[in-house]
Coordinates of C-alpha atoms in Angstrom, one line a residue:
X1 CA 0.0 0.0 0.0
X2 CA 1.3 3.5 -0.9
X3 CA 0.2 7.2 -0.3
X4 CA -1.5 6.4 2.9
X5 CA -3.7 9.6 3.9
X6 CA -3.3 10.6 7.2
X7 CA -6.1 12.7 6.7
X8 CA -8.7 11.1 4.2
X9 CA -11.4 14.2 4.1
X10 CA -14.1 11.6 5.0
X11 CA -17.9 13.7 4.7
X12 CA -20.3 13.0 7.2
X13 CA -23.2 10.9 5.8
X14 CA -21.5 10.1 2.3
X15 CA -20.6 6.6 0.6
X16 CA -17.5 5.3 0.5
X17 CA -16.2 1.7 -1.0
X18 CA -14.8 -0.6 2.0
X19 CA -12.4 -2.0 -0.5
X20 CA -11.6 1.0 -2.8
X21 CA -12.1 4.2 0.0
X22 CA -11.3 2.7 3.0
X23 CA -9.0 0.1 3.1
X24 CA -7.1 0.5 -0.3
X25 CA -6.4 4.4 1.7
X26 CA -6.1 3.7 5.3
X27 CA -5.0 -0.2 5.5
X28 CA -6.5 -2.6 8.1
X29 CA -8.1 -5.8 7.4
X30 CA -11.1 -5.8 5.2
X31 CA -13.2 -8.0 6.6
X32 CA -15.2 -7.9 9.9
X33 CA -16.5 -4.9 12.8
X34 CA -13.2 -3.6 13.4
X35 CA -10.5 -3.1 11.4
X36 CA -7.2 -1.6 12.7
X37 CA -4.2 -0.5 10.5
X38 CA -1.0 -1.1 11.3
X39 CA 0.3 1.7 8.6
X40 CA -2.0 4.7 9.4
X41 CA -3.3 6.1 12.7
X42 CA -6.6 4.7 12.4
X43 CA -9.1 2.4 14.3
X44 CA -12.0 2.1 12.0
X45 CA -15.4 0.3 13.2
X46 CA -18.1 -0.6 11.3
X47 CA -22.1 -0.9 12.2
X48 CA -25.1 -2.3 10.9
X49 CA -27.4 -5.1 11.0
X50 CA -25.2 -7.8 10.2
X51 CA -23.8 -7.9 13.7
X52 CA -27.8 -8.4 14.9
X53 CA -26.9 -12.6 14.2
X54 CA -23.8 -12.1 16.8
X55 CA -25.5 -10.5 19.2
X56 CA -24.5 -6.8 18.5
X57 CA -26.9 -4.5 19.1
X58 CA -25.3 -1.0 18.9
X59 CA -27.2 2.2 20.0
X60 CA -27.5 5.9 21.0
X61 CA -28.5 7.0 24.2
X62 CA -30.4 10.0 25.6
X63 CA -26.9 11.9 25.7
X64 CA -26.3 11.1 21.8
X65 CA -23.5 8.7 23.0
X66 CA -23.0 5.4 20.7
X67 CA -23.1 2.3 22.1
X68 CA -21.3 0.2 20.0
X69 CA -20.4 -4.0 21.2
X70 CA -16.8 -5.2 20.8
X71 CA -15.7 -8.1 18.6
X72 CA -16.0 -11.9 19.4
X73 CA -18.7 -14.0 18.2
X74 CA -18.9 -17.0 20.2
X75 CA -18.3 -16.9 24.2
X76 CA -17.6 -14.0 26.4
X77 CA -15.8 -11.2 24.6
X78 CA -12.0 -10.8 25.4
X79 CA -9.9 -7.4 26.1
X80 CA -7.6 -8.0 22.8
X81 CA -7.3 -7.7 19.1
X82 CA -10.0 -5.1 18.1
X83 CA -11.6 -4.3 21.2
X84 CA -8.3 -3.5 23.2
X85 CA -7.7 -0.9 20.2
X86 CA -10.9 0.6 20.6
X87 CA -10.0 1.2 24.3
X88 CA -7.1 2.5 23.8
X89 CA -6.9 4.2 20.9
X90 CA -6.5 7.7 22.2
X91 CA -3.4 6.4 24.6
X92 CA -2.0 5.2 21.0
X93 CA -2.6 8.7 19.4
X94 CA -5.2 6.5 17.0
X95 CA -8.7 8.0 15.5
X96 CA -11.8 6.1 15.8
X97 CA -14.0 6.6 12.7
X98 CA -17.4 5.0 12.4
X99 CA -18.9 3.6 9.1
X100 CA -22.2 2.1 8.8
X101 CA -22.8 -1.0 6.5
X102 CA -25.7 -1.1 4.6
X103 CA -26.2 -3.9 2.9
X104 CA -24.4 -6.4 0.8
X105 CA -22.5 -5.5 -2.1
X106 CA -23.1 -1.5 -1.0
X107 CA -21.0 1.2 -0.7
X108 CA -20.3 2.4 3.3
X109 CA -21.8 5.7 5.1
X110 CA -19.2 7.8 6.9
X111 CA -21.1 8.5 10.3
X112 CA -18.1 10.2 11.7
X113 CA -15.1 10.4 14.5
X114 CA -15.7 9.4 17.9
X115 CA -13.7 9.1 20.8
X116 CA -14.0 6.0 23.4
X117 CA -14.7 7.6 27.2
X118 CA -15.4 4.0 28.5
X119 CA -15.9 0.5 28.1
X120 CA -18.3 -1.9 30.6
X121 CA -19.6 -5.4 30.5
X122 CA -23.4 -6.3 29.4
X123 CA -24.2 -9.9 30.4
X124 CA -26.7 -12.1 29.1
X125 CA -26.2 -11.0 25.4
X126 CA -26.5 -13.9 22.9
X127 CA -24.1 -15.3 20.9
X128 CA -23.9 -16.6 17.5
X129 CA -24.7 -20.0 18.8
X130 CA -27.7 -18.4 20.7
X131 CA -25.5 -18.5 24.1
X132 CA -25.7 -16.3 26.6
X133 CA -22.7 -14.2 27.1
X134 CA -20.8 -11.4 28.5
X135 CA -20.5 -9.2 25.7
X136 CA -18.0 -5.2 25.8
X137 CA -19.5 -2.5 25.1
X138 CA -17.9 0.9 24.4
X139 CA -19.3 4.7 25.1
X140 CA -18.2 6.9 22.2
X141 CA -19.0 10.2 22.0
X142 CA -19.2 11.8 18.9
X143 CA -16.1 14.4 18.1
X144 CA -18.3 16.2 15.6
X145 CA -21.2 18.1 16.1
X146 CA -22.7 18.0 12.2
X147 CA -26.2 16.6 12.2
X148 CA -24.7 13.6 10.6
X149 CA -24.6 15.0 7.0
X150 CA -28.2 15.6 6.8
X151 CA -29.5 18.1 4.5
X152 CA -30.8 21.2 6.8
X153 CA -33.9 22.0 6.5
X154 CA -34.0 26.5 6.4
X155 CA -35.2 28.2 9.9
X156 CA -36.3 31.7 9.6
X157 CA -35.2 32.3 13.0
X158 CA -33.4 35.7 14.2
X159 CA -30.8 33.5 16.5
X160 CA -29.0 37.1 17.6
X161 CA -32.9 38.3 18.8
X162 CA -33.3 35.4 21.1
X163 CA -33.2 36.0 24.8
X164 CA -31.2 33.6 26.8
X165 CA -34.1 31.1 27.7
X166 CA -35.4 30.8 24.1
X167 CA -31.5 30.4 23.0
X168 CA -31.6 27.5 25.4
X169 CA -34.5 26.2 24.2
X170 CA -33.4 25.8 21.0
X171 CA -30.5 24.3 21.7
X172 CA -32.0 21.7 23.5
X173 CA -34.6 21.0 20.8
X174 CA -31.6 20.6 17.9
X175 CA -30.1 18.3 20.3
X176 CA -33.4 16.3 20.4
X177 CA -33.3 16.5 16.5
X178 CA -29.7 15.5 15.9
X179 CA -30.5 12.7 18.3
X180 CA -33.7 12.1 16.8
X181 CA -31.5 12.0 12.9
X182 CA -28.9 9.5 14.8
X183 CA -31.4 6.8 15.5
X184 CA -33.4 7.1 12.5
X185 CA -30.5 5.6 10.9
X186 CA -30.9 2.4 12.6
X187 CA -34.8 1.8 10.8
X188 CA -34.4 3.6 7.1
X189 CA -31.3 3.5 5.1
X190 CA -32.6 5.6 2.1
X191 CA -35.1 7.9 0.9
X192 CA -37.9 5.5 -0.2
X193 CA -39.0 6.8 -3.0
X194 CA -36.1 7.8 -4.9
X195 CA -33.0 5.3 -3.4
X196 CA -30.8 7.9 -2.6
X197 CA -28.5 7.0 0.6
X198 CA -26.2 9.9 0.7
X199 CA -27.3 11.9 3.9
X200 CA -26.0 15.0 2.7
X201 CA -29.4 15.0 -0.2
X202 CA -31.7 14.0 2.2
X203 CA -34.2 15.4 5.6
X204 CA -35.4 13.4 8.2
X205 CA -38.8 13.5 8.3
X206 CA -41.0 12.8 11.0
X207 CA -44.2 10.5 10.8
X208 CA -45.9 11.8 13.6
X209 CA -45.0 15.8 13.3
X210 CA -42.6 17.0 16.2
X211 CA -45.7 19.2 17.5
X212 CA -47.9 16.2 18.0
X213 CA -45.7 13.8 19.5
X214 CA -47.1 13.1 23.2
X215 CA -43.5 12.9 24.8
X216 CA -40.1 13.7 24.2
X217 CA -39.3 9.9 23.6
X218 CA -41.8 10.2 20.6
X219 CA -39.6 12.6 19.0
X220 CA -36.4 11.1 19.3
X221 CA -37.7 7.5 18.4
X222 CA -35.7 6.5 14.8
X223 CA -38.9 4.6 14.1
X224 CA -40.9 8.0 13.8
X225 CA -39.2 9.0 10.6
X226 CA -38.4 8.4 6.8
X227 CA -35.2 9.4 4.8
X228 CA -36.8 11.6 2.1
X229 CA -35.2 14.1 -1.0
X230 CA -36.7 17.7 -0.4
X231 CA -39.4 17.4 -3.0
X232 CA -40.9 14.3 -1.1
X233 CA -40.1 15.5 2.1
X234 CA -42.2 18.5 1.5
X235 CA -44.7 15.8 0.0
X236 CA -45.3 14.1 3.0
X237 CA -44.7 16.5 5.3
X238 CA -47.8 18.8 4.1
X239 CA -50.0 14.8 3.8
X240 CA -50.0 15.0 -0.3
X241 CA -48.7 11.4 0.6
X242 CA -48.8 8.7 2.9
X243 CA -47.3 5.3 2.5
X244 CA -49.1 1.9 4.1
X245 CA -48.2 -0.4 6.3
X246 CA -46.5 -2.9 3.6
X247 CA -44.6 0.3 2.5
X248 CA -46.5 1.4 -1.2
X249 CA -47.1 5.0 -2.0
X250 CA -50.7 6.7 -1.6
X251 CA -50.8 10.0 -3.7
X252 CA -54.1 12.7 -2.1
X253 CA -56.7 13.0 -5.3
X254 CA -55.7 16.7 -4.7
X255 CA -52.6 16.7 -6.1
X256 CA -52.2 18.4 -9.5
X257 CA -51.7 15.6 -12.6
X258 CA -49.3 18.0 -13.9
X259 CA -47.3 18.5 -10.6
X260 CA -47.0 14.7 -10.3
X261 CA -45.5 14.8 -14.2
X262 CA -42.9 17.1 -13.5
X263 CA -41.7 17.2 -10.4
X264 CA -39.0 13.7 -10.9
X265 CA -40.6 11.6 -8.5
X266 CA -41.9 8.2 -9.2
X267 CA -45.3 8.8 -7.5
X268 CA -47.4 5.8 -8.9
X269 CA -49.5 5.0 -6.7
X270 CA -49.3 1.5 -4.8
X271 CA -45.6 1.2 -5.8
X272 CA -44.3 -0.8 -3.4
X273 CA -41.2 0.6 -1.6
X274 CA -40.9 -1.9 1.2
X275 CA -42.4 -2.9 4.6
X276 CA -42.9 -1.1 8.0
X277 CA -41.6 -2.8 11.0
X278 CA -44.3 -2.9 14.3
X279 CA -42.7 0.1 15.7
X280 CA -42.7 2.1 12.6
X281 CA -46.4 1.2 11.9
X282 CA -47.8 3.0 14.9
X283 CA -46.5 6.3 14.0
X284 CA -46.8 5.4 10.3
X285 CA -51.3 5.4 11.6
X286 CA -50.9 8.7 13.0
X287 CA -49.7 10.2 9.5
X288 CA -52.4 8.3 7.9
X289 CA -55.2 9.4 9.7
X290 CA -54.6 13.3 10.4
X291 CA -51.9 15.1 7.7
X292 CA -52.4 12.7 4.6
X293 CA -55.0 14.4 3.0
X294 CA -55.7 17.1 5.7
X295 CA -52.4 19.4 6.3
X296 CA -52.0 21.2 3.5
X297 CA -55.7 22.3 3.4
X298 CA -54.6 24.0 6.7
X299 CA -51.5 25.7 5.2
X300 CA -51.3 29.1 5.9
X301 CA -51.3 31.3 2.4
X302 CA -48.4 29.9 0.0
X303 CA -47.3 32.9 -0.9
X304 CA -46.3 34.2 2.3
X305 CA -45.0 30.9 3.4
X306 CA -43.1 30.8 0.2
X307 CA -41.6 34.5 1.3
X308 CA -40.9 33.3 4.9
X309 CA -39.1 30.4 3.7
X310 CA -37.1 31.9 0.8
X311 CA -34.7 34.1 3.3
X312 CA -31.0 33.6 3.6

């Protein structure tokens, strides 16, 4: 291997190629959760639903921490190899960077640099053989503080004019979002209408509208959102569609023939786009039965929306 980067210019939410991007750049084996280079100063990991079968069942908490579980498949996970350089990787001046898989044969999403404050013990986690185990888990915190390469939605808000209460407020309620964009991750890997993974071309949109959501676990549950491109975000965020349970698009009798012509979406109705788990269904009702077909007969007047929304 030649020209190792020391500094590979990774973007939050991209693709990358494991084998072309990743390894063929930084080193490390190319095969399995944790990969660790012996020629660059690197401890990459690597998430995703594939570790589900070995018991790995990585997560964020309430403080946007990442839980991630150590290496070792069968029996009680061991200090060593992988999860020993996970441990220690700031003692060994290495950075931990997070991909997450999704799915075979597909690029990798960059989900960003982390650093490891601690690692504990979680018994009674299953192994590959369906043995319970003691299984290492490790607390990263998140070294950035992008939204995870999401595309922003705009926010006609005069920051500088807020008082120091509403200035908290809103600090507190992007946190909620971020954390809100974090777990999503776990139930939708792309926009479902359109395919598009890269986070940096897509919104997270809620099912059940942030303003309606009984409690604050509501709005920070991944399984109350979608990945969606801006044109269907704004779709089925104003209820012009819905999907059903088993995933296929529902198009309101009110939107414009012409609209659905142009705007580059494939909007035929009862295409099929894939299922809804349990937990996704229940918020998946609430969009169903009050905005599909009711919220943007209650928009305020377009033009001055359009106005409002416009400013830089």
């Amino acid at each position: 291997m030649t020209n190792v980067a020391l500094d590979p210019q990774y973007e939050i939410g991209a693709l990358y190629s494991r084998r072309l991007e990743i390894h063929d750049v930084l080193g490390g084996q190319r095969q399995g959760g944790i990969s660790t280079p012996t020629s660059s100063p690197f401890v990459i990991i690597f998430t995703g639903e594939a570790g589900k079968q070995h018991g790995y069942h990585d997560f964020w908490d309430d403080n946007g921490h990442f839980h991630y579980f150590g290496e070792g498949q069968v029996g009680d996970m061991q200090d060593k190899g992988g999860n020993r350089a996970i441990r220690e990787h700031l003692a060994n001046n290495k950075r931990l960077i997070l991909f997450q898989m999704m799915g075979h044969g597909r690029p990798y999403r960059y989900v960003g640099e982390f650093r490891c404050l601690k690692a504990y013990s979680q018994a009674n986690v299953r192994d590959t053989k369906d043995t319970p185990r003691v299984a290492i888990v490790f607390e990263l915190e998140p070294i950035s503080s992008d939204s995870i390469g999401f595309l922003v939605k705009h926010e006609a808000e005069a920051i500088l004019e807020l008082d120091a209460t509403s200035a908290k407020k809103l600090t507190e309620v992007r946190t909620k979002q971020g954390l809100f964009k974090r777990r999503l991750l776990s139930f939708e890997k792309e926009c479902r209408i359109t395919g598009i993974a890269d986070l940096r071309f897509l919104r997270a949109s809620h099912m059940k509208p942030w303003s309606a959501c009984e409690t604050g676990t509501e709005r920070v549950d991944g399984a109350n959102g979608l990945l969606l491109t801006p044109h269907a975000d704004f779709l089925f965020d104003r209820g012009w569609i819905t999907f059903t349970n088993a995933g296929r698009i529902e198009c309101s009798a009110h939107l414009p023939a012409e609209l659905i012509k142009r705007i580059g979406l494939n909007l035929k109705s009862r295409r099929a786009t894939g299922e809804f788990s349990e937990e996704q269904r229940a918020y998946l009702a609430f969009h169903q039965s009050h905005v599909y077909d009711k919220a943007f007969k209650k928009a305020d007047d377009p033009i001055a929306e359009l106005l409002a929304t416009s400013k830089s």
